Coordinates of N, CA and C in Angstrom, one line a residue:
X1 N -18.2 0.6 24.2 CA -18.9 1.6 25.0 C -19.0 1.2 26.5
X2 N -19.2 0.0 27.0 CA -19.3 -0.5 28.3 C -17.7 -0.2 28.9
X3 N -16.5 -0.1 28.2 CA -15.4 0.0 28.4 C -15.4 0.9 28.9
X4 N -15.8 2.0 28.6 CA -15.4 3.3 28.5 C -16.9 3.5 30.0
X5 N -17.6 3.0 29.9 CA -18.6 3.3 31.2 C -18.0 3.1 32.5
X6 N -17.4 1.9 32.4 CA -16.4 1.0 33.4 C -15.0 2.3 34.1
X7 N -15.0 2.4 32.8 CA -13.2 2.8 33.1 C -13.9 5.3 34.0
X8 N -15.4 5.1 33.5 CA -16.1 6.7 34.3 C -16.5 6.3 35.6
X9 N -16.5 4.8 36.1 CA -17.4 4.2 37.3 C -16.3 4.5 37.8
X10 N -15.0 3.6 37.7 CA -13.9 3.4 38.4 C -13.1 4.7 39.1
X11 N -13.0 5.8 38.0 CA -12.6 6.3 38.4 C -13.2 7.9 39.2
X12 N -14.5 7.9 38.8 CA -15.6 9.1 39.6 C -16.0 8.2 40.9
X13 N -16.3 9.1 42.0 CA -16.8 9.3 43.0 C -18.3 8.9 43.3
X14 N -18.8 7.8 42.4 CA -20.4 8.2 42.2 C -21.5 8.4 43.1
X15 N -20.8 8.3 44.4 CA -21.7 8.7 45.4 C -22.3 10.5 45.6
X16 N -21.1 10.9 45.3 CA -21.2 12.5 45.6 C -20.9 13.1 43.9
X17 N -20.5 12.2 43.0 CA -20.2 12.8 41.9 C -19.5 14.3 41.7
X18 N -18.3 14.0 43.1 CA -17.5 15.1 42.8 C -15.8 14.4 42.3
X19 N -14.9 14.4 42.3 CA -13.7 13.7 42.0 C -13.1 14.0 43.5
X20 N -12.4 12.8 43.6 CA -11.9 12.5 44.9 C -10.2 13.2 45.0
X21 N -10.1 14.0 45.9 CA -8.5 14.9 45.4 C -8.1 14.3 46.5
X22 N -8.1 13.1 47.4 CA -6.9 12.5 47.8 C -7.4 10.4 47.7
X23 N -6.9 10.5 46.5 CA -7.2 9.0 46.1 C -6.1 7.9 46.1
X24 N -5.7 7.4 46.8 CA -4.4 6.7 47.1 C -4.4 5.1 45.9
X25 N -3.7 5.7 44.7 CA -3.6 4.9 43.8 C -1.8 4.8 43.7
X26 N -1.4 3.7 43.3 CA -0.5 2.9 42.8 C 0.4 4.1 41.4
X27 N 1.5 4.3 41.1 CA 2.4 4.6 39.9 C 1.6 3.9 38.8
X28 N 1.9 2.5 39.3 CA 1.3 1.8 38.3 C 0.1 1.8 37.7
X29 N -1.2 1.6 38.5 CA -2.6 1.9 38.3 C -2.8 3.0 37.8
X30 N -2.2 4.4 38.1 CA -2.0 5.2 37.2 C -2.0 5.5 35.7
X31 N -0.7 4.5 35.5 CA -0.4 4.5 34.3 C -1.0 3.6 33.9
X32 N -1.5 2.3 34.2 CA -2.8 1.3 33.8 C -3.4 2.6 32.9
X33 N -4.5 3.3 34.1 CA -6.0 3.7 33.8 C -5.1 4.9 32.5
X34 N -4.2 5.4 32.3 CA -3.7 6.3 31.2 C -3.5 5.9 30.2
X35 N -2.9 4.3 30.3 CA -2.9 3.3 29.0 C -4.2 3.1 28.4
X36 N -5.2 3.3 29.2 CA -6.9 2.5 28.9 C -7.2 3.5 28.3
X37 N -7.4 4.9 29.0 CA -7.6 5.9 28.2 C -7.0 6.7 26.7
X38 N -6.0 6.0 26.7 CA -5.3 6.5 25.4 C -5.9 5.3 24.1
X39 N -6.0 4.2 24.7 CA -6.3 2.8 24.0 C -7.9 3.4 23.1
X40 N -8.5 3.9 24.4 CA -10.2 4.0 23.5 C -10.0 5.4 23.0
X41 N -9.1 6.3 22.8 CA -9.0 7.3 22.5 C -8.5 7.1 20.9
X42 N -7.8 6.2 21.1 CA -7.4 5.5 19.6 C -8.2 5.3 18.8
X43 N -9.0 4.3 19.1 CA -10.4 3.3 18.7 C -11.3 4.6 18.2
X44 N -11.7 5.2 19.1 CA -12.8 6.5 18.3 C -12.4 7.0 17.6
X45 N -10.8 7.7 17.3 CA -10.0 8.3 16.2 C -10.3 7.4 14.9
X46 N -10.7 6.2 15.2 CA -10.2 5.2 14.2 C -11.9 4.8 13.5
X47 N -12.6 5.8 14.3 CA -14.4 5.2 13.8 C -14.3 5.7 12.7
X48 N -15.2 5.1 11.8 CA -15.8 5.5 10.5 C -17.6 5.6 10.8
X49 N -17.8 6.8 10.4 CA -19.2 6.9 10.4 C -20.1 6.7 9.5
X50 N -21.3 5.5 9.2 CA -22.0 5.6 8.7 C -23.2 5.9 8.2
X51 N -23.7 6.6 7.5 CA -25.2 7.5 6.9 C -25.8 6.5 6.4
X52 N -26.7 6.1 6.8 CA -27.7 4.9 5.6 C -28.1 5.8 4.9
X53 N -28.5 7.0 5.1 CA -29.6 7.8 4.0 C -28.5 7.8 2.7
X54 N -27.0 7.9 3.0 CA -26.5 7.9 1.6 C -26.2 6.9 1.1
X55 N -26.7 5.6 1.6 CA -26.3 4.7 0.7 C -28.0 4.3 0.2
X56 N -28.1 3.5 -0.7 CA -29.2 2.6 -1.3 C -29.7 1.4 -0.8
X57 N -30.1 1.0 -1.4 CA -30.7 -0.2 -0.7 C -29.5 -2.1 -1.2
X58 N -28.9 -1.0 -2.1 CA -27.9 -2.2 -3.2 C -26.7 -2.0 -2.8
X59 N -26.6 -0.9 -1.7 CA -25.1 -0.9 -1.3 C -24.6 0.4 -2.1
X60 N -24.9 0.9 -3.0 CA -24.2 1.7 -3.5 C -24.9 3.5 -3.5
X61 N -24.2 4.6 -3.8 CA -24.5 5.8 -3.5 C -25.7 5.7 -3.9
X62 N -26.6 6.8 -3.2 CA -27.6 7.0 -4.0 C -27.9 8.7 -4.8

């Protein structure tokens, strides 16, 4: 989660919280920050979500 906070700081404006349309970034940095974004886009694809209410107290359905 902090990853993903980092990677909304870096790239918004947070002073004015509008997006900056002339931002003089690198090819590379670019494709950095597109690498990062695809990486945690992976990761959430990849969550499993847990319900306590459906399990028991022994681990098993209830």
């Amino acid at each position: 989660m902090h990853l993903c906070v980092g990677l909304m700081r870096a790239i918004r404006n947070p002073e004015s919280h509008e997006p900056k349309l002339d931002w003089n970034i690198s090819r590379e940095d670019a494709l950095d920050i597109l690498s990062l974004i695809s990486f945690l886009y992976r990761q959430i694809d990849k969550t499993i979500y847990f319900n306590p209410a459906f399990y028991n107290k022994q681990g098993g359905i209830a």
